[in-house]
Amino acid sequence: MGGPGSGRRWHYGARYTTDDYPALDVRRLSREKLLVAGNSFVRSWYRGGAKVASIRIEVAESWIVLDYRSRQYGETDWRHNRYSVVLDRTPCHLGGVRHWFRCPGEGCGRRVAILYGGERYVCRHCHQLAYESQREVDYDRLARRADRIRDKLGWERGILNGNYWPKPKGMHWRTFQRLVAEHDRLVAASLQGIAAQLSLSGEPIEDWMP
């Protein structure tokens, strides 16, 4: 199975958004009690039910080791990547500690909660990534929220792909119906915004309506 960097949207240094890259969140690893010295586990990312990235993580006392394969857009050969990322800790006001990554990007070392994948896992600043919301108009933001629900349901992304997909195995019907209703509300609002924009620009709406 391919790792980060296996497609155009994953290559190191591209000017995309944080949603375009697999995100390794130290807060989630901490909540799942995975940051225990001697522990080893695999973290994978999926889109539309298909695995798009996978990485093995080994935990030491004050660092983790990342082990994965990657290839840049246009390349055919895979590269094996293995390197350490320093773990930092700060005390919490109510006791306990909060974990952070020290970005392994060249000349960086920022204390961050999230590293974004590619040829190397580095912070948002090293990848020159914007947050998705910084580039969105209202109807894009609504469509992105609908796509997140489609991910939860295992549906193909894209608000024009319909809602006739089946219920995921193991999901309660009440949960499924709630997610579908929210999805349909977001889609309707997004399409209304797109229609208004096309009307203002003079483009024929019938050319794109499903």
mmCIF file with all atom_site columns, N, CA and C in Angstrom, residues 98-147:
data_model
loop_
_atom_site.group_PDB
_atom_site.id
_atom_site.type_symbol
_atom_site.label_atom_id
_atom_site.label_alt_id
_atom_site.label_comp_id
_atom_site.label_asym_id
_atom_site.label_entity_id
_atom_site.label_seq_id
_atom_site.pdbx_PDB_ins_code
_atom_site.Cartn_x
_atom_site.Cartn_y
_atom_site.Cartn_z
_atom_site.occupancy
_atom_site.B_iso_or_equiv
_atom_site.pdbx_formal_charge
_atom_site.auth_seq_id
_atom_site.auth_comp_id
_atom_site.auth_asym_id
_atom_site.auth_atom_id
_atom_site.pdbx_PDB_model_num
ATOM 1   N N  . ARG A 1 98  ? 0.456   18.242 28.437 1.00 0.00 ? 98  ARG A N  1
ATOM 2   C CA . ARG A 1 98  ? -0.002  18.345 27.058 1.00 0.00 ? 98  ARG A CA 1
ATOM 3   C C  . ARG A 1 98  ? 1.171   18.050 26.136 1.00 0.00 ? 98  ARG A C  1
ATOM 4   N N  . HIS A 1 99  ? 0.937   17.183 25.142 1.00 0.00 ? 99  HIS A N  1
ATOM 5   C CA . HIS A 1 99  ? 2.001   16.790 24.221 1.00 0.00 ? 99  HIS A CA 1
ATOM 6   C C  . HIS A 1 99  ? 2.035   17.707 23.005 1.00 0.00 ? 99  HIS A C  1
ATOM 7   N N  . TRP A 1 100 ? 3.235   17.875 22.472 1.00 0.00 ? 100 TRP A N  1
ATOM 8   C CA . TRP A 1 100 ? 3.451   18.655 21.261 1.00 0.00 ? 100 TRP A CA 1
ATOM 9   C C  . TRP A 1 100 ? 4.491   17.947 20.409 1.00 0.00 ? 100 TRP A C  1
ATOM 10  N N  . PHE A 1 101 ? 4.436   18.201 19.105 1.00 0.00 ? 101 PHE A N  1
ATOM 11  C CA . PHE A 1 101 ? 5.531   17.821 18.223 1.00 0.00 ? 101 PHE A CA 1
ATOM 12  C C  . PHE A 1 101 ? 6.486   19.005 18.084 1.00 0.00 ? 101 PHE A C  1
ATOM 13  N N  . ARG A 1 102 ? 7.758   18.703 17.905 1.00 0.00 ? 102 ARG A N  1
ATOM 14  C CA . ARG A 1 102 ? 8.708   19.695 17.433 1.00 0.00 ? 102 ARG A CA 1
ATOM 15  C C  . ARG A 1 102 ? 8.900   19.435 15.947 1.00 0.00 ? 102 ARG A C  1
ATOM 16  N N  . CYS A 1 103 ? 8.479   20.391 15.128 1.00 0.00 ? 103 CYS A N  1
ATOM 17  C CA . CYS A 1 103 ? 8.499   20.177 13.686 1.00 0.00 ? 103 CYS A CA 1
ATOM 18  C C  . CYS A 1 103 ? 9.897   19.809 13.211 1.00 0.00 ? 103 CYS A C  1
ATOM 19  N N  . PRO A 1 104 ? 10.037  18.689 12.456 1.00 0.00 ? 104 PRO A N  1
ATOM 20  C CA . PRO A 1 104 ? 11.351  18.262 11.963 1.00 0.00 ? 104 PRO A CA 1
ATOM 21  C C  . PRO A 1 104 ? 11.766  18.936 10.663 1.00 0.00 ? 104 PRO A C  1
ATOM 22  N N  . GLY A 1 105 ? 10.974  19.929 10.220 1.00 0.00 ? 105 GLY A N  1
ATOM 23  C CA . GLY A 1 105 ? 11.349  20.638 9.004  1.00 0.00 ? 105 GLY A CA 1
ATOM 24  C C  . GLY A 1 105 ? 12.672  21.353 9.168  1.00 0.00 ? 105 GLY A C  1
ATOM 25  N N  . GLU A 1 106 ? 13.429  21.459 8.089  1.00 0.00 ? 106 GLU A N  1
ATOM 26  C CA . GLU A 1 106 ? 14.756  22.058 8.136  1.00 0.00 ? 106 GLU A CA 1
ATOM 27  C C  . GLU A 1 106 ? 14.678  23.499 8.662  1.00 0.00 ? 106 GLU A C  1
ATOM 28  N N  . GLY A 1 107 ? 15.408  23.762 9.747  1.00 0.00 ? 107 GLY A N  1
ATOM 29  C CA . GLY A 1 107 ? 15.465  25.093 10.324 1.00 0.00 ? 107 GLY A CA 1
ATOM 30  C C  . GLY A 1 107 ? 14.193  25.516 11.041 1.00 0.00 ? 107 GLY A C  1
ATOM 31  N N  . CYS A 1 108 ? 13.266  24.592 11.301 1.00 0.00 ? 108 CYS A N  1
ATOM 32  C CA . CYS A 1 108 ? 11.990  24.959 11.912 1.00 0.00 ? 108 CYS A CA 1
ATOM 33  C C  . CYS A 1 108 ? 12.004  24.711 13.419 1.00 0.00 ? 108 CYS A C  1
ATOM 34  N N  . GLY A 1 109 ? 11.580  23.531 13.855 1.00 0.00 ? 109 GLY A N  1
ATOM 35  C CA . GLY A 1 109 ? 11.556  23.232 15.282 1.00 0.00 ? 109 GLY A CA 1
ATOM 36  C C  . GLY A 1 109 ? 10.383  23.836 16.032 1.00 0.00 ? 109 GLY A C  1
ATOM 37  N N  . ARG A 1 110 ? 9.350   24.335 15.301 1.00 0.00 ? 110 ARG A N  1
ATOM 38  C CA . ARG A 1 110 ? 8.176   24.895 15.971 1.00 0.00 ? 110 ARG A CA 1
ATOM 39  C C  . ARG A 1 110 ? 7.491   23.841 16.838 1.00 0.00 ? 110 ARG A C  1
ATOM 40  N N  . ARG A 1 111 ? 6.923   24.296 17.933 1.00 0.00 ? 111 ARG A N  1
ATOM 41  C CA . ARG A 1 111 ? 6.093   23.429 18.765 1.00 0.00 ? 111 ARG A CA 1
ATOM 42  C C  . ARG A 1 111 ? 4.683   23.450 18.176 1.00 0.00 ? 111 ARG A C  1
ATOM 43  N N  . VAL A 1 112 ? 4.215   22.310 17.657 1.00 0.00 ? 112 VAL A N  1
ATOM 44  C CA . VAL A 1 112 ? 2.923   22.244 16.967 1.00 0.00 ? 112 VAL A CA 1
ATOM 45  C C  . VAL A 1 112 ? 2.169   21.001 17.407 1.00 0.00 ? 112 VAL A C  1
ATOM 46  N N  . ALA A 1 113 ? 0.847   21.054 17.216 1.00 0.00 ? 113 ALA A N  1
ATOM 47  C CA . ALA A 1 113 ? 0.003   19.909 17.550 1.00 0.00 ? 113 ALA A CA 1
ATOM 48  C C  . ALA A 1 113 ? -0.169  18.968 16.372 1.00 0.00 ? 113 ALA A C  1
ATOM 49  N N  . ILE A 1 114 ? -0.010  19.490 15.149 1.00 0.00 ? 114 ILE A N  1
ATOM 50  C CA . ILE A 1 114 ? -0.290  18.690 13.950 1.00 0.00 ? 114 ILE A CA 1
ATOM 51  C C  . ILE A 1 114 ? 0.876   18.769 12.973 1.00 0.00 ? 114 ILE A C  1
ATOM 52  N N  . LEU A 1 115 ? 1.255   17.618 12.444 1.00 0.00 ? 115 LEU A N  1
ATOM 53  C CA . LEU A 1 115 ? 2.200   17.543 11.333 1.00 0.00 ? 115 LEU A CA 1
ATOM 54  C C  . LEU A 1 115 ? 1.442   17.031 10.113 1.00 0.00 ? 115 LEU A C  1
ATOM 55  N N  . TYR A 1 116 ? 1.778   17.585 8.956  1.00 0.00 ? 116 TYR A N  1
ATOM 56  C CA . TYR A 1 116 ? 1.088   17.220 7.719  1.00 0.00 ? 116 TYR A CA 1
ATOM 57  C C  . TYR A 1 116 ? 2.026   16.416 6.828  1.00 0.00 ? 116 TYR A C  1
ATOM 58  N N  . GLY A 1 117 ? 1.500   15.315 6.276  1.00 0.00 ? 117 GLY A N  1
ATOM 59  C CA . GLY A 1 117 ? 2.315   14.367 5.548  1.00 0.00 ? 117 GLY A CA 1
ATOM 60  C C  . GLY A 1 117 ? 2.716   14.850 4.168  1.00 0.00 ? 117 GLY A C  1
ATOM 61  N N  . GLY A 1 118 ? 3.527   14.044 3.538  1.00 0.00 ? 118 GLY A N  1
ATOM 62  C CA . GLY A 1 118 ? 4.105   14.330 2.236  1.00 0.00 ? 118 GLY A CA 1
ATOM 63  C C  . GLY A 1 118 ? 5.405   13.554 2.179  1.00 0.00 ? 118 GLY A C  1
ATOM 64  N N  . GLU A 1 119 ? 6.391   14.088 1.517  1.00 0.00 ? 119 GLU A N  1
ATOM 65  C CA . GLU A 1 119 ? 7.703   13.437 1.541  1.00 0.00 ? 119 GLU A CA 1
ATOM 66  C C  . GLU A 1 119 ? 8.240   13.416 2.959  1.00 0.00 ? 119 GLU A C  1
ATOM 67  N N  . ARG A 1 120 ? 7.922   14.474 3.726  1.00 0.00 ? 120 ARG A N  1
ATOM 68  C CA . ARG A 1 120 ? 8.216   14.507 5.158  1.00 0.00 ? 120 ARG A CA 1
ATOM 69  C C  . ARG A 1 120 ? 7.001   15.048 5.893  1.00 0.00 ? 120 ARG A C  1
ATOM 70  N N  . TYR A 1 121 ? 6.855   14.607 7.147  1.00 0.00 ? 121 TYR A N  1
ATOM 71  C CA . TYR A 1 121 ? 5.801   15.143 8.003  1.00 0.00 ? 121 TYR A CA 1
ATOM 72  C C  . TYR A 1 121 ? 6.333   16.387 8.697  1.00 0.00 ? 121 TYR A C  1
ATOM 73  N N  . VAL A 1 122 ? 5.795   17.532 8.309  1.00 0.00 ? 122 VAL A N  1
ATOM 74  C CA . VAL A 1 122 ? 6.247   18.814 8.859  1.00 0.00 ? 122 VAL A CA 1
ATOM 75  C C  . VAL A 1 122 ? 5.016   19.662 9.157  1.00 0.00 ? 122 VAL A C  1
ATOM 76  N N  . CYS A 1 123 ? 5.240   20.843 9.725  1.00 0.00 ? 123 CYS A N  1
ATOM 77  C CA . CYS A 1 123 ? 4.132   21.693 10.129 1.00 0.00 ? 123 CYS A CA 1
ATOM 78  C C  . CYS A 1 123 ? 3.515   22.420 8.936  1.00 0.00 ? 123 CYS A C  1
ATOM 79  N N  . ARG A 1 124 ? 2.412   23.076 9.199  1.00 0.00 ? 124 ARG A N  1
ATOM 80  C CA . ARG A 1 124 ? 1.687   23.805 8.155  1.00 0.00 ? 124 ARG A CA 1
ATOM 81  C C  . ARG A 1 124 ? 2.546   24.897 7.524  1.00 0.00 ? 124 ARG A C  1
ATOM 82  N N  . HIS A 1 125 ? 3.368   25.541 8.332  1.00 0.00 ? 125 HIS A N  1
ATOM 83  C CA . HIS A 1 125 ? 4.205   26.627 7.816  1.00 0.00 ? 125 HIS A CA 1
ATOM 84  C C  . HIS A 1 125 ? 5.273   26.093 6.852  1.00 0.00 ? 125 HIS A C  1
ATOM 85  N N  . CYS A 1 126 ? 5.871   24.965 7.192  1.00 0.00 ? 126 CYS A N  1
ATOM 86  C CA . CYS A 1 126 ? 6.892   24.381 6.310  1.00 0.00 ? 126 CYS A CA 1
ATOM 87  C C  . CYS A 1 126 ? 6.292   23.926 4.985  1.00 0.00 ? 126 CYS A C  1
ATOM 88  N N  . HIS A 1 127 ? 5.070   23.424 5.021  1.00 0.00 ? 127 HIS A N  1
ATOM 89  C CA . HIS A 1 127 ? 4.389   23.014 3.791  1.00 0.00 ? 127 HIS A CA 1
ATOM 90  C C  . HIS A 1 127 ? 3.776   24.202 3.051  1.00 0.00 ? 127 HIS A C  1
ATOM 91  N N  . GLN A 1 128 ? 3.774   25.370 3.703  1.00 0.00 ? 128 GLN A N  1
ATOM 92  C CA . GLN A 1 128 ? 3.148   26.570 3.128  1.00 0.00 ? 128 GLN A CA 1
ATOM 93  C C  . GLN A 1 128 ? 1.671   26.315 2.823  1.00 0.00 ? 128 GLN A C  1
ATOM 94  N N  . LEU A 1 129 ? 0.988   25.737 3.804  1.00 0.00 ? 129 LEU A N  1
ATOM 95  C CA . LEU A 1 129 ? -0.422  25.408 3.648  1.00 0.00 ? 129 LEU A CA 1
ATOM 96  C C  . LEU A 1 129 ? -1.304  26.489 4.253  1.00 0.00 ? 129 LEU A C  1
ATOM 97  N N  . ALA A 1 130 ? -2.399  26.753 3.589  1.00 0.00 ? 130 ALA A N  1
ATOM 98  C CA . ALA A 1 130 ? -3.448  27.601 4.157  1.00 0.00 ? 130 ALA A CA 1
ATOM 99  C C  . ALA A 1 130 ? -4.505  26.694 4.769  1.00 0.00 ? 130 ALA A C  1
ATOM 100 N N  . TYR A 1 131 ? -5.277  27.238 5.702  1.00 0.00 ? 131 TYR A N  1
ATOM 101 C CA . TYR A 1 131 ? -6.449  26.509 6.162  1.00 0.00 ? 131 TYR A CA 1
ATOM 102 C C  . TYR A 1 131 ? -7.504  26.559 5.061  1.00 0.00 ? 131 TYR A C  1
ATOM 103 N N  . GLU A 1 132 ? -8.258  25.468 4.930  1.00 0.00 ? 132 GLU A N  1
ATOM 104 C CA . GLU A 1 132 ? -9.256  25.393 3.870  1.00 0.00 ? 132 GLU A CA 1
ATOM 105 C C  . GLU A 1 132 ? -10.227 26.572 3.922  1.00 0.00 ? 132 GLU A C  1
ATOM 106 N N  . SER A 1 133 ? -10.596 26.976 5.139  1.00 0.00 ? 133 SER A N  1
ATOM 107 C CA . SER A 1 133 ? -11.578 28.044 5.294  1.00 0.00 ? 133 SER A CA 1
ATOM 108 C C  . SER A 1 133 ? -11.065 29.381 4.773  1.00 0.00 ? 133 SER A C  1
ATOM 109 N N  . GLN A 1 134 ? -9.740  29.555 4.686  1.00 0.00 ? 134 GLN A N  1
ATOM 110 C CA . GLN A 1 134 ? -9.188  30.816 4.205  1.00 0.00 ? 134 GLN A CA 1
ATOM 111 C C  . GLN A 1 134 ? -9.417  31.019 2.716  1.00 0.00 ? 134 GLN A C  1
ATOM 112 N N  . ARG A 1 135 ? -9.700  29.937 1.977  1.00 0.00 ? 135 ARG A N  1
ATOM 113 C CA . ARG A 1 135 ? -9.829  30.024 0.529  1.00 0.00 ? 135 ARG A CA 1
ATOM 114 C C  . ARG A 1 135 ? -11.257 29.774 0.047  1.00 0.00 ? 135 ARG A C  1
ATOM 115 N N  . GLU A 1 136 ? -12.170 29.652 0.988  1.00 0.00 ? 136 GLU A N  1
ATOM 116 C CA . GLU A 1 136 ? -13.503 29.240 0.613  1.00 0.00 ? 136 GLU A CA 1
ATOM 117 C C  . GLU A 1 136 ? -14.498 30.401 0.616  1.00 0.00 ? 136 GLU A C  1
ATOM 118 N N  . VAL A 1 137 ? -15.402 30.356 -0.315 1.00 0.00 ? 137 VAL A N  1
ATOM 119 C CA . VAL A 1 137 ? -16.608 31.157 -0.218 1.00 0.00 ? 137 VAL A CA 1
ATOM 120 C C  . VAL A 1 137 ? -17.631 30.317 0.540  1.00 0.00 ? 137 VAL A C  1
ATOM 121 N N  . ASP A 1 138 ? -18.770 30.906 0.870  1.00 0.00 ? 138 ASP A N  1
ATOM 122 C CA . ASP A 1 138 ? -19.725 30.216 1.730  1.00 0.00 ? 138 ASP A CA 1
ATOM 123 C C  . ASP A 1 138 ? -20.174 28.876 1.163  1.00 0.00 ? 138 ASP A C  1
ATOM 124 N N  . TYR A 1 139 ? -20.477 28.828 -0.159 1.00 0.00 ? 139 TYR A N  1
ATOM 125 C CA . TYR A 1 139 ? -20.991 27.567 -0.697 1.00 0.00 ? 139 TYR A CA 1
ATOM 126 C C  . TYR A 1 139 ? -19.910 26.495 -0.771 1.00 0.00 ? 139 TYR A C  1
ATOM 127 N N  . ASP A 1 140 ? -18.635 26.899 -0.897 1.00 0.00 ? 140 ASP A N  1
ATOM 128 C CA . ASP A 1 140 ? -17.552 25.917 -0.842 1.00 0.00 ? 140 ASP A CA 1
ATOM 129 C C  . ASP A 1 140 ? -17.434 25.326 0.559  1.00 0.00 ? 140 ASP A C  1
ATOM 130 N N  . ARG A 1 141 ? -17.585 26.184 1.551  1.00 0.00 ? 141 ARG A N  1
ATOM 131 C CA . ARG A 1 141 ? -17.493 25.722 2.932  1.00 0.00 ? 141 ARG A CA 1
ATOM 132 C C  . ARG A 1 141 ? -18.616 24.735 3.245  1.00 0.00 ? 141 ARG A C  1
ATOM 133 N N  . LEU A 1 142 ? -19.805 25.017 2.766  1.00 0.00 ? 142 LEU A N  1
ATOM 134 C CA . LEU A 1 142 ? -20.928 24.102 2.970  1.00 0.00 ? 142 LEU A CA 1
ATOM 135 C C  . LEU A 1 142 ? -20.689 22.768 2.271  1.00 0.00 ? 142 LEU A C  1
ATOM 136 N N  . ALA A 1 143 ? -20.136 22.827 1.048  1.00 0.00 ? 143 ALA A N  1
ATOM 137 C CA . ALA A 1 143 ? -19.852 21.598 0.307  1.00 0.00 ? 143 ALA A CA 1
ATOM 138 C C  . ALA A 1 143 ? -18.781 20.779 1.014  1.00 0.00 ? 143 ALA A C  1
ATOM 139 N N  . ARG A 1 144 ? -17.790 21.451 1.595  1.00 0.00 ? 144 ARG A N  1
ATOM 140 C CA . ARG A 1 144 ? -16.739 20.726 2.305  1.00 0.00 ? 144 ARG A CA 1
ATOM 141 C C  . ARG A 1 144 ? -17.301 20.032 3.543  1.00 0.00 ? 144 ARG A C  1
ATOM 142 N N  . ARG A 1 145 ? -18.204 20.692 4.239  1.00 0.00 ? 145 ARG A N  1
ATOM 143 C CA . ARG A 1 145 ? -18.840 20.060 5.399  1.00 0.00 ? 145 ARG A CA 1
ATOM 144 C C  . ARG A 1 145 ? -19.666 18.853 4.974  1.00 0.00 ? 145 ARG A C  1
ATOM 145 N N  . ALA A 1 146 ? -20.336 18.976 3.833  1.00 0.00 ? 146 ALA A N  1
ATOM 146 C CA . ALA A 1 146 ? -21.098 17.836 3.315  1.00 0.00 ? 146 ALA A CA 1
ATOM 147 C C  . ALA A 1 146 ? -20.162 16.682 2.950  1.00 0.00 ? 146 ALA A C  1
ATOM 148 N N  . ASP A 1 147 ? -18.994 16.997 2.387  1.00 0.00 ? 147 ASP A N  1
ATOM 149 C CA . ASP A 1 147 ? -18.029 15.953 2.036  1.00 0.00 ? 147 ASP A CA 1
ATOM 150 C C  . ASP A 1 147 ? -17.499 15.239 3.274  1.00 0.00 ? 147 ASP A C  1
#
